[in-house]
Coordinates of C-alpha atoms (C1' of nucleotides) in Angstrom, one line a residue:
Chain G
M1 CA 45.7 -30.9 47.8
K2 CA 43.5 -30.1 45.0
S3 CA 42.0 -26.9 44.1
E4 CA 38.5 -27.8 42.7
K5 CA 35.5 -26.3 44.3
I6 CA 34.5 -28.3 47.8
S7 CA 31.1 -29.3 48.0
D8 CA 28.5 -28.1 50.2
A9 CA 28.3 -31.3 51.2
V10 CA 31.5 -31.6 52.5
V11 CA 32.0 -28.4 53.9
R12 CA 29.3 -29.5 56.2
R13 CA 30.9 -33.2 57.3
M14 CA 34.1 -30.8 58.7
P15 CA 31.5 -29.9 61.6
V16 CA 31.5 -33.6 62.4
Y17 CA 34.4 -34.6 62.1
L18 CA 35.8 -31.9 63.9
R19 CA 33.5 -32.8 66.7
Y20 CA 34.3 -35.6 66.9
L21 CA 38.1 -35.5 66.8
N22 CA 37.6 -33.2 69.9
E23 CA 36.2 -35.8 72.1
L24 CA 38.7 -38.1 71.1
H25 CA 41.3 -35.8 72.2
N26 CA 39.8 -35.3 75.6
R27 CA 39.9 -39.0 75.8
D28 CA 44.1 -38.9 75.1
V29 CA 43.4 -40.6 72.2
M30 CA 46.6 -39.6 69.4
T31 CA 45.8 -41.5 66.7
V32 CA 42.4 -42.5 64.5
S33 CA 42.1 -44.0 61.3
S34 CA 39.9 -43.1 58.9
Q35 CA 38.3 -46.9 59.1
E36 CA 37.8 -46.2 62.7
L37 CA 36.2 -42.3 62.2
G38 CA 34.2 -43.8 60.0
Q39 CA 32.6 -46.6 62.1
N40 CA 31.8 -43.9 64.8
L41 CA 31.0 -41.2 62.6
D42 CA 27.9 -44.1 60.4
L43 CA 30.7 -42.8 57.3
N44 CA 32.2 -44.5 54.7
P45 CA 36.1 -44.3 55.2
A46 CA 37.2 -43.6 51.9
Q47 CA 34.3 -40.4 51.4
I48 CA 36.2 -39.2 54.8
R49 CA 39.7 -39.5 53.5
K50 CA 38.3 -37.8 50.4
D51 CA 37.1 -35.2 52.3
L52 CA 39.9 -34.5 54.0
A53 CA 42.6 -34.7 51.1
Y54 CA 40.4 -32.1 49.1
F55 CA 42.3 -29.6 52.0
G56 CA 45.2 -31.3 52.3
D57 CA 47.8 -34.1 53.2
F58 CA 46.9 -34.6 56.7
G59 CA 47.3 -38.5 56.9
R60 CA 50.4 -40.7 57.2
K61 CA 50.2 -43.7 55.4
G62 CA 50.2 -47.2 57.5
I63 CA 49.4 -44.9 60.2
G64 CA 45.9 -42.7 60.3
Y65 CA 45.6 -39.3 61.4
D66 CA 47.3 -37.3 64.2
V67 CA 44.3 -36.3 66.3
A68 CA 45.6 -33.4 67.5
Y69 CA 47.2 -31.7 64.0
L70 CA 44.0 -32.9 62.3
I71 CA 42.3 -30.7 64.7
E72 CA 44.4 -28.1 63.7
K73 CA 43.3 -28.5 60.2
I74 CA 39.8 -28.6 60.0
R75 CA 39.8 -25.8 62.6
Q76 CA 42.1 -23.7 60.1
I77 CA 39.4 -24.8 57.2
L78 CA 36.6 -23.6 59.0
N79 CA 38.5 -20.1 60.0
L80 CA 37.6 -21.1 63.1
D81 CA 41.1 -20.5 64.3
Q82 CA 39.8 -16.6 64.6
E83 CA 37.1 -16.2 66.7
I84 CA 33.9 -15.5 64.8
S85 CA 31.3 -13.2 66.2
V86 CA 27.7 -14.0 65.8
A87 CA 24.4 -11.8 66.3
L88 CA 21.3 -13.1 67.4
V89 CA 18.3 -11.6 66.6
G90 CA 15.1 -13.0 68.6
A91 CA 15.2 -13.2 72.2
G92 CA 12.4 -15.8 72.8
N93 CA 12.8 -19.0 74.1
L94 CA 14.9 -20.4 71.4
G95 CA 17.0 -17.4 71.3
Q96 CA 17.4 -18.3 75.2
A97 CA 17.8 -21.5 74.7
L98 CA 20.9 -20.9 71.6
S99 CA 22.1 -18.2 73.6
N100 CA 22.9 -20.5 76.6
Y101 CA 24.6 -23.2 74.1
N102 CA 26.5 -20.6 73.8
M103 CA 29.4 -22.1 76.5
Y104 CA 29.4 -25.5 74.3
L105 CA 30.8 -23.4 71.4
K106 CA 34.0 -23.0 72.5
D107 CA 34.8 -23.5 68.8
N108 CA 35.6 -19.7 68.9
M109 CA 32.2 -18.6 67.5
K110 CA 30.6 -16.3 69.8
I111 CA 26.9 -14.7 70.4
V112 CA 28.1 -11.5 71.2
A113 CA 25.0 -9.7 70.3
V114 CA 21.3 -9.9 71.0
F115 CA 18.2 -7.8 69.2
D116 CA 15.1 -8.0 69.2
I117 CA 11.6 -5.7 67.7
A118 CA 9.4 -6.1 70.4
E119 CA 9.6 -2.7 72.8
A120 CA 9.3 -5.1 75.9
K121 CA 12.3 -7.3 75.4
I122 CA 14.7 -4.6 74.9
G123 CA 17.5 -4.2 78.2
T124 CA 16.3 -7.8 79.2
Q125 CA 19.5 -9.5 80.2
I126 CA 20.2 -13.0 78.2
N127 CA 22.7 -14.9 79.3
Y128 CA 24.7 -11.6 80.0
L129 CA 23.8 -10.0 77.1
S130 CA 21.7 -6.9 77.1
V131 CA 18.9 -7.2 74.5
Q132 CA 19.2 -4.5 72.0
P133 CA 16.5 -2.4 69.3
I134 CA 17.2 -3.9 66.3
A135 CA 17.8 -0.4 65.1
E136 CA 21.0 -0.7 66.6
L137 CA 22.3 -3.7 64.1
P138 CA 24.3 -1.6 61.5
E139 CA 26.2 0.0 64.0
T140 CA 26.7 -2.9 66.9
V141 CA 27.6 -5.0 63.5
K142 CA 30.3 -3.0 62.6
K143 CA 31.9 -1.8 66.1
L144 CA 31.9 -5.6 67.7
G145 CA 32.9 -7.1 63.5
I146 CA 29.7 -9.6 63.7
R147 CA 29.6 -11.8 60.5
I148 CA 27.2 -14.3 61.3
G149 CA 23.4 -13.7 62.4
I150 CA 21.3 -16.8 64.0
I151 CA 17.4 -15.8 63.3
T152 CA 14.7 -17.0 65.5
V153 CA 12.1 -14.3 64.9
P154 CA 8.9 -15.8 64.4
H155 CA 8.3 -16.5 60.6
W156 CA 6.6 -13.7 59.3
E157 CA 9.2 -11.7 60.4
A158 CA 12.0 -13.8 59.0
Q159 CA 12.7 -11.9 56.5
R160 CA 12.8 -8.5 57.0
V161 CA 15.5 -9.5 59.9
A162 CA 17.6 -11.2 57.1
D163 CA 17.2 -7.8 54.7
Q164 CA 18.6 -6.3 57.8
L165 CA 21.5 -8.1 58.8
V166 CA 22.5 -8.4 55.2
E167 CA 21.9 -4.5 55.1
A168 CA 24.6 -4.2 58.1
G169 CA 26.9 -6.7 56.3
I170 CA 26.8 -9.6 58.2
Q171 CA 28.3 -12.5 55.4
A172 CA 26.3 -15.9 56.8
I173 CA 23.2 -16.0 57.8
L174 CA 21.7 -19.4 60.0
N175 CA 17.9 -19.2 59.9
F176 CA 15.5 -21.1 62.4
A177 CA 12.4 -20.0 61.1
P178 CA 10.6 -22.2 58.8
V179 CA 10.8 -20.2 55.7
I180 CA 13.1 -19.6 52.2
L181 CA 15.0 -16.4 53.0
K182 CA 15.8 -14.1 49.9
V183 CA 19.3 -13.0 50.2
P184 CA 22.0 -11.3 47.1
P185 CA 24.7 -13.7 46.1
G186 CA 27.4 -13.6 48.3
V187 CA 25.1 -13.9 51.5
R188 CA 25.1 -17.8 52.5
V189 CA 22.4 -18.7 54.6
H190 CA 21.8 -22.3 56.6
A191 CA 18.4 -23.4 57.1
A192 CA 17.9 -24.7 60.6
D193 CA 14.3 -25.0 60.5
F194 CA 13.5 -28.2 62.4
T195 CA 9.7 -28.7 61.3
T196 CA 10.9 -30.1 58.1
D197 CA 12.8 -32.4 60.4
L198 CA 10.1 -33.3 62.0
L199 CA 7.2 -33.3 59.7
S200 CA 9.5 -35.4 57.7
L201 CA 9.9 -37.9 60.4
A202 CA 5.8 -38.8 60.1
Y203 CA 6.6 -40.5 56.5
Y204 CA 8.8 -43.3 57.9
L205 CA 6.2 -44.4 61.0
D206 CA 5.0 -47.5 60.4
Q207 CA 1.4 -47.8 58.4
G208 CA -1.8 -48.7 60.4
K209 CA -0.8 -49.7 64.1
E210 CA -1.3 -46.1 65.3
H211 CA -2.4 -46.6 68.6
S212 CA -2.0 -49.9 70.2
N213 CA -2.5 -51.1 73.7
E214 CA -1.1 -54.6 73.4
S215 CA 2.6 -55.1 73.3
Chain R
M1 CA 2.9 -43.1 40.3
K2 CA 5.8 -45.5 40.4
S3 CA 6.8 -47.8 43.0
E4 CA 10.3 -47.1 43.2
K5 CA 11.5 -46.9 46.6
I6 CA 11.7 -43.0 47.4
S7 CA 14.8 -41.1 48.6
D8 CA 15.2 -38.9 51.7
A9 CA 15.9 -36.3 49.6
V10 CA 12.7 -36.0 47.8
V11 CA 10.6 -37.2 51.5
R12 CA 12.6 -33.9 52.6
R13 CA 11.3 -31.7 50.5
M14 CA 7.2 -32.8 51.0
P15 CA 7.4 -30.6 54.3
V16 CA 8.9 -27.5 52.4
Y17 CA 5.9 -27.9 49.8
L18 CA 3.1 -28.1 52.4
R19 CA 4.3 -25.8 53.7
Y20 CA 3.9 -23.3 51.3
L21 CA 0.9 -25.0 50.1
N22 CA -0.7 -24.1 53.5
E23 CA 0.8 -20.1 52.9
L24 CA -1.3 -20.2 49.7
H25 CA -4.0 -21.8 50.7
N26 CA -4.4 -19.1 53.8
R27 CA -4.0 -16.2 50.9
D28 CA -7.5 -18.0 49.3
V29 CA -4.9 -19.1 46.0
M30 CA -6.5 -21.6 44.3
T31 CA -4.0 -23.1 42.2
V32 CA -0.4 -23.5 41.7
S33 CA 2.3 -24.2 39.0
S34 CA 5.3 -26.1 39.7
Q35 CA 7.0 -23.1 37.7
E36 CA 5.6 -20.7 40.6
L37 CA 6.3 -23.4 43.6
G38 CA 10.2 -23.1 42.2
Q39 CA 10.4 -19.9 42.2
N40 CA 9.7 -19.5 45.8
L41 CA 10.6 -22.2 47.3
D42 CA 14.3 -22.2 45.0
L43 CA 13.8 -25.1 43.6
N44 CA 13.9 -26.5 39.8
P45 CA 10.5 -26.8 38.5
A46 CA 10.9 -30.1 37.2
Q47 CA 11.9 -31.7 40.4
I48 CA 9.0 -30.2 41.8
R49 CA 6.9 -32.2 39.1
K50 CA 9.5 -35.3 39.6
D51 CA 9.1 -35.5 43.2
L52 CA 5.2 -35.1 43.4
A53 CA 4.7 -37.5 40.3
Y54 CA 6.6 -40.6 43.0
F55 CA 3.4 -40.1 44.8
G56 CA 0.6 -39.4 42.0
D57 CA -0.9 -37.5 39.3
F58 CA -1.8 -34.5 41.2
G59 CA -1.6 -31.9 38.8
R60 CA -3.4 -30.9 35.3
K61 CA -2.0 -30.3 32.4
G62 CA -2.1 -26.9 31.4
I63 CA -3.2 -25.7 34.4
G64 CA -1.0 -26.2 37.2
Y65 CA -2.2 -28.3 41.1
D66 CA -5.1 -27.4 42.7
V67 CA -3.7 -26.3 46.0
A68 CA -6.4 -27.5 48.8
Y69 CA -6.0 -31.0 46.6
L70 CA -1.7 -31.2 47.1
I71 CA -2.5 -30.0 49.9
E72 CA -4.2 -33.4 51.4
K73 CA -2.1 -35.6 49.7
I74 CA 1.1 -34.3 50.9
R75 CA -0.4 -34.7 54.5
Q76 CA -1.2 -38.3 53.4
I77 CA 1.8 -39.1 52.1
L78 CA 3.6 -37.9 55.6
N79 CA 0.7 -39.7 57.3
L80 CA -0.3 -36.8 58.9
D81 CA -3.6 -37.0 58.3
Q82 CA -3.5 -38.8 61.8
E83 CA -2.8 -37.4 65.0
I84 CA 0.6 -38.1 65.6
S85 CA 1.8 -38.2 69.4
V86 CA 5.4 -37.7 70.2
A87 CA 7.6 -37.0 73.2
L88 CA 9.6 -34.7 74.2
V89 CA 13.0 -35.9 76.5
G90 CA 15.0 -32.9 77.7
A91 CA 13.1 -30.3 79.5
G92 CA 15.9 -27.5 79.7
N93 CA 15.5 -24.3 77.7
L94 CA 15.8 -25.6 74.0
G95 CA 13.0 -28.4 74.8
Q96 CA 11.0 -25.4 76.9
A97 CA 11.0 -23.8 73.3
L98 CA 10.0 -26.7 70.8
S99 CA 7.3 -27.2 72.7
N100 CA 5.9 -23.7 72.8
Y101 CA 6.4 -24.1 68.7
N102 CA 3.6 -27.4 69.0
M103 CA 1.0 -24.4 68.4
Y104 CA 2.7 -23.8 64.9
L105 CA 2.8 -27.3 64.4
K106 CA -1.1 -27.7 63.8
D107 CA -0.1 -30.9 61.4
N108 CA -1.7 -33.0 63.2
M109 CA 1.8 -33.1 65.5
K110 CA 1.5 -32.6 68.9
I111 CA 3.9 -33.3 72.2
V112 CA 1.8 -35.4 74.8
A113 CA 4.6 -35.8 77.3
V114 CA 8.2 -34.3 77.9
F115 CA 10.2 -36.4 80.2
D116 CA 13.7 -35.4 82.0
I117 CA 16.6 -37.4 84.0
A118 CA 16.7 -34.2 86.7
E119 CA 14.9 -35.0 89.9
A120 CA 14.6 -31.0 89.8
K121 CA 12.6 -30.7 87.2
I122 CA 10.2 -33.5 87.5
G123 CA 6.4 -32.3 88.4
T124 CA 7.4 -28.8 86.8
Q125 CA 5.0 -27.5 84.2
I126 CA 5.7 -27.0 80.4
N127 CA 3.1 -25.9 78.1
Y128 CA 0.5 -27.2 80.2
L129 CA 2.0 -30.6 80.1
S130 CA 3.5 -31.6 83.6
V131 CA 7.3 -33.3 83.5
Q132 CA 7.5 -36.6 84.1
P133 CA 10.5 -38.9 85.2
I134 CA 12.1 -41.0 82.3
A135 CA 10.7 -44.1 84.1
E136 CA 7.4 -43.3 82.9
L137 CA 8.5 -43.6 79.3
P138 CA 7.6 -47.0 78.8
E139 CA 3.9 -46.6 80.1
T140 CA 3.5 -43.3 79.1
V141 CA 4.5 -44.2 75.3
K142 CA 2.0 -47.3 75.4
K143 CA -0.7 -45.7 77.1
L144 CA -0.6 -42.4 74.5
G145 CA 0.5 -44.2 71.5
I146 CA 3.7 -42.3 71.2
R147 CA 5.5 -42.7 67.7
I148 CA 8.1 -40.3 67.7
G149 CA 10.7 -38.9 70.6
I150 CA 12.7 -35.5 70.3
I151 CA 16.0 -35.6 72.3
T152 CA 16.9 -32.6 73.2
V153 CA 18.7 -33.6 76.7
P154 CA 22.6 -33.1 76.9
H155 CA 24.9 -34.6 74.5
W156 CA 26.5 -37.0 77.0
E157 CA 23.0 -38.2 77.9
A158 CA 21.9 -38.6 74.4
Q159 CA 22.8 -42.2 73.4
R160 CA 21.4 -43.6 76.7
V161 CA 17.9 -41.5 76.0
A162 CA 18.0 -42.9 72.6
D163 CA 18.0 -46.7 74.1
Q164 CA 15.0 -46.0 76.4
L165 CA 12.9 -44.5 73.8
V166 CA 14.3 -47.2 71.1
E167 CA 13.5 -49.6 74.4
A168 CA 9.8 -47.8 74.6
G169 CA 8.8 -48.9 71.1
I170 CA 9.2 -45.6 69.7
Q171 CA 10.3 -45.4 65.8
A172 CA 11.5 -42.2 64.5
I173 CA 13.9 -39.3 67.0
L174 CA 14.2 -36.0 66.1
N175 CA 18.5 -35.5 67.6
F176 CA 19.1 -31.9 68.5
A177 CA 22.4 -33.3 70.6
P178 CA 25.6 -33.2 68.7
V179 CA 26.1 -36.7 68.5
I180 CA 25.6 -39.5 65.8
L181 CA 23.0 -42.3 67.6
K182 CA 23.4 -45.6 67.1
V183 CA 19.9 -47.3 67.1
P184 CA 18.2 -50.6 65.5
P185 CA 17.2 -50.7 61.8
G186 CA 13.9 -49.4 61.5
V187 CA 14.5 -46.9 63.6
R188 CA 14.8 -43.2 62.1
V189 CA 16.8 -40.9 62.6
H190 CA 16.9 -37.4 61.8
A191 CA 19.5 -35.0 63.0
A192 CA 18.5 -31.2 63.9
D193 CA 22.1 -30.5 65.6
F194 CA 22.5 -26.7 64.6
T195 CA 26.1 -26.9 65.8
T196 CA 26.9 -28.1 62.2
D197 CA 25.3 -25.7 60.4
L198 CA 26.2 -22.7 62.4
L199 CA 30.2 -23.9 62.0
S200 CA 29.8 -24.8 58.5
L201 CA 28.7 -21.4 57.8
A202 CA 32.4 -19.9 59.3
Y203 CA 33.6 -21.9 56.0
Y204 CA 31.8 -19.3 53.8
L205 CA 33.0 -16.0 54.9
D206 CA 35.2 -13.8 53.6
Q207 CA 38.7 -14.8 54.4
G208 CA 40.3 -11.1 55.9
K209 CA 38.2 -8.5 56.9
E210 CA 37.6 -10.1 60.3
H211 CA 37.2 -6.7 62.3
S212 CA 37.4 -3.8 59.8
N213 CA 35.8 -0.2 61.0
E214 CA 36.4 1.5 57.7
S215 CA 32.9 1.3 55.5
Chain P
dT1 C1' -7.6 -22.8 18.7
dA2 C1' -3.4 -21.2 21.4
dG3 C1' -0.9 -21.1 25.3
dA4 C1' 0.6 -23.0 29.8
dT5 C1' 1.9 -27.0 32.1
dT6 C1' 2.2 -31.3 33.5
dG7 C1' 4.2 -36.0 33.6
dT8 C1' 8.2 -38.5 32.4
dT9 C1' 12.0 -40.1 29.5
dA10 C1' 16.5 -39.3 28.8
dA11 C1' 20.8 -36.6 29.4
dT12 C1' 23.7 -34.6 32.6
dC13 C1' 26.0 -33.5 36.6
dG14 C1' 27.3 -34.8 41.5
dA15 C1' 28.6 -37.5 45.2
dT16 C1' 29.9 -41.8 46.8
dT17 C1' 32.7 -46.1 47.0
dA18 C1' 35.5 -49.6 45.6
dA19 C1' 40.2 -50.7 44.4
dC20 C1' 44.7 -49.9 44.4
dA21 C1' 49.5 -48.5 44.5
dA22 C1' 52.4 -46.0 47.3
dT23 C1' 54.3 -45.9 52.0
dC24 C1' 54.7 -45.8 57.0
Chain J
dT1 C1' 59.2 -57.8 56.7
dA2 C1' 54.4 -57.6 56.8
dG3 C1' 50.5 -55.4 58.4
dA4 C1' 47.7 -51.3 58.2
dT5 C1' 46.4 -47.0 56.2
dT6 C1' 46.6 -43.5 53.4
dG7 C1' 45.4 -40.6 48.7
dT8 C1' 43.6 -40.9 44.2
dT9 C1' 41.8 -42.6 40.1
dA10 C1' 38.3 -45.3 38.3
dA11 C1' 33.5 -47.2 38.9
dT12 C1' 29.2 -46.6 40.5
dC13 C1' 25.4 -45.1 42.1
dG14 C1' 22.0 -41.7 42.6
dA15 C1' 19.9 -37.2 42.2
dT16 C1' 18.9 -33.3 39.3
dT17 C1' 17.9 -30.9 34.8
dA18 C1' 16.6 -30.4 29.9
dA19 C1' 13.3 -31.4 27.1
dC20 C1' 8.8 -32.7 25.0
dA21 C1' 5.0 -35.7 23.8
dA22 C1' 0.1 -35.4 25.9
dT23 C1' -3.3 -32.7 27.2
dC24 C1' -6.0 -29.4 29.9

DNA sequence: TAGATTGTTAATCGATTAACAATC
DNA sequence: TAGATTGTTAATCGATTAACAATC
């Protein structure tokens, strides 16, 4: 166990480990080596050992890592040993899709409220939650102890929504809108903007053969 | 202009630049400096200049970058000066949401076909496209010159779908399923898995004050 | 001209990987 | 014991940032 500051790259790999470990657990696998983890996650085994060692001595030399134990530890690291309440702002198609994903994320993270700006959306049901007007955000955040906000509104509304989330006391934001949000220090924003990923894919296409009918 | 290999980090910033430049263009801004770009995109100006310089001398000393010209250049870099056809596999909620996004991505990238495995989905309309059975993938890919695939199927089907996309000759995949896909070299995969982003956010939450009613 | 800003080299910083003693 | 595998240090690699001459 060290007490250096842990880099974002390391933190972001933790959920990846967790996911695969859960899979192993479901298959009743008891133990796993960094070697095997690396193979399946396309990562260097040394990196995996180093990542985990930042947080503690979780492995056993000659043996590997106990799957159930490591799951427990990573959940603690990620604060997922407590239930974390999430607010979704934007009840459009994407918001709808995410809230259905809820059941997947049995990882102690739960969308407990949905908000929208549009009058028409208010009161409609999304996955057993009634869409609330954004004016109710501060009160609901306080009442339900919401700590994370997900933004799925159109890009021109994203910054305003972010401001309101911050104002309401949210600590972290997952932003699906294709804009760079400005937030005060202490609030964490992760960009989940897939247009960036998609457009950058085009760079890697073979030049030339745009549309060939041969084979 | 250099001819080093260009890192993924650099490529991924290109769409970010493009997006902001488009915004400037809409506001009739003619010229922009790396300084100002950096301010608005939360990036170091030197980094921006270096990124752009990999691809050519696009700026003018003392002046900055011509917005329209830089847009044109970045589009060329990203192969967006030609129309790029995209297939969407998975007509669920998320797929639905993405295909509605189509109009946003006027960046010459277009979803031209939607596939699904489930019988029930076949033939339903998604954003003016009729959902096709996955068996038609190879033929449609060839016929429409599709080069990129988006995977929005459940995670246990993702690898099989990826195999089929690769088999059909697709060159790049945007994967929304929370699994690491195995693909042959030459096929590019970008992960758009938001569960990773969301879970890692939890790490940054203030410890302790899980649910406070004071304020 | 003076001020601004690029493109690029050099310096710094950080992250990944290799190597290996410790030990199960 | 012999083989496997960790945790960790050192080496490498790569990416970011600073600095500045060139020049609009």
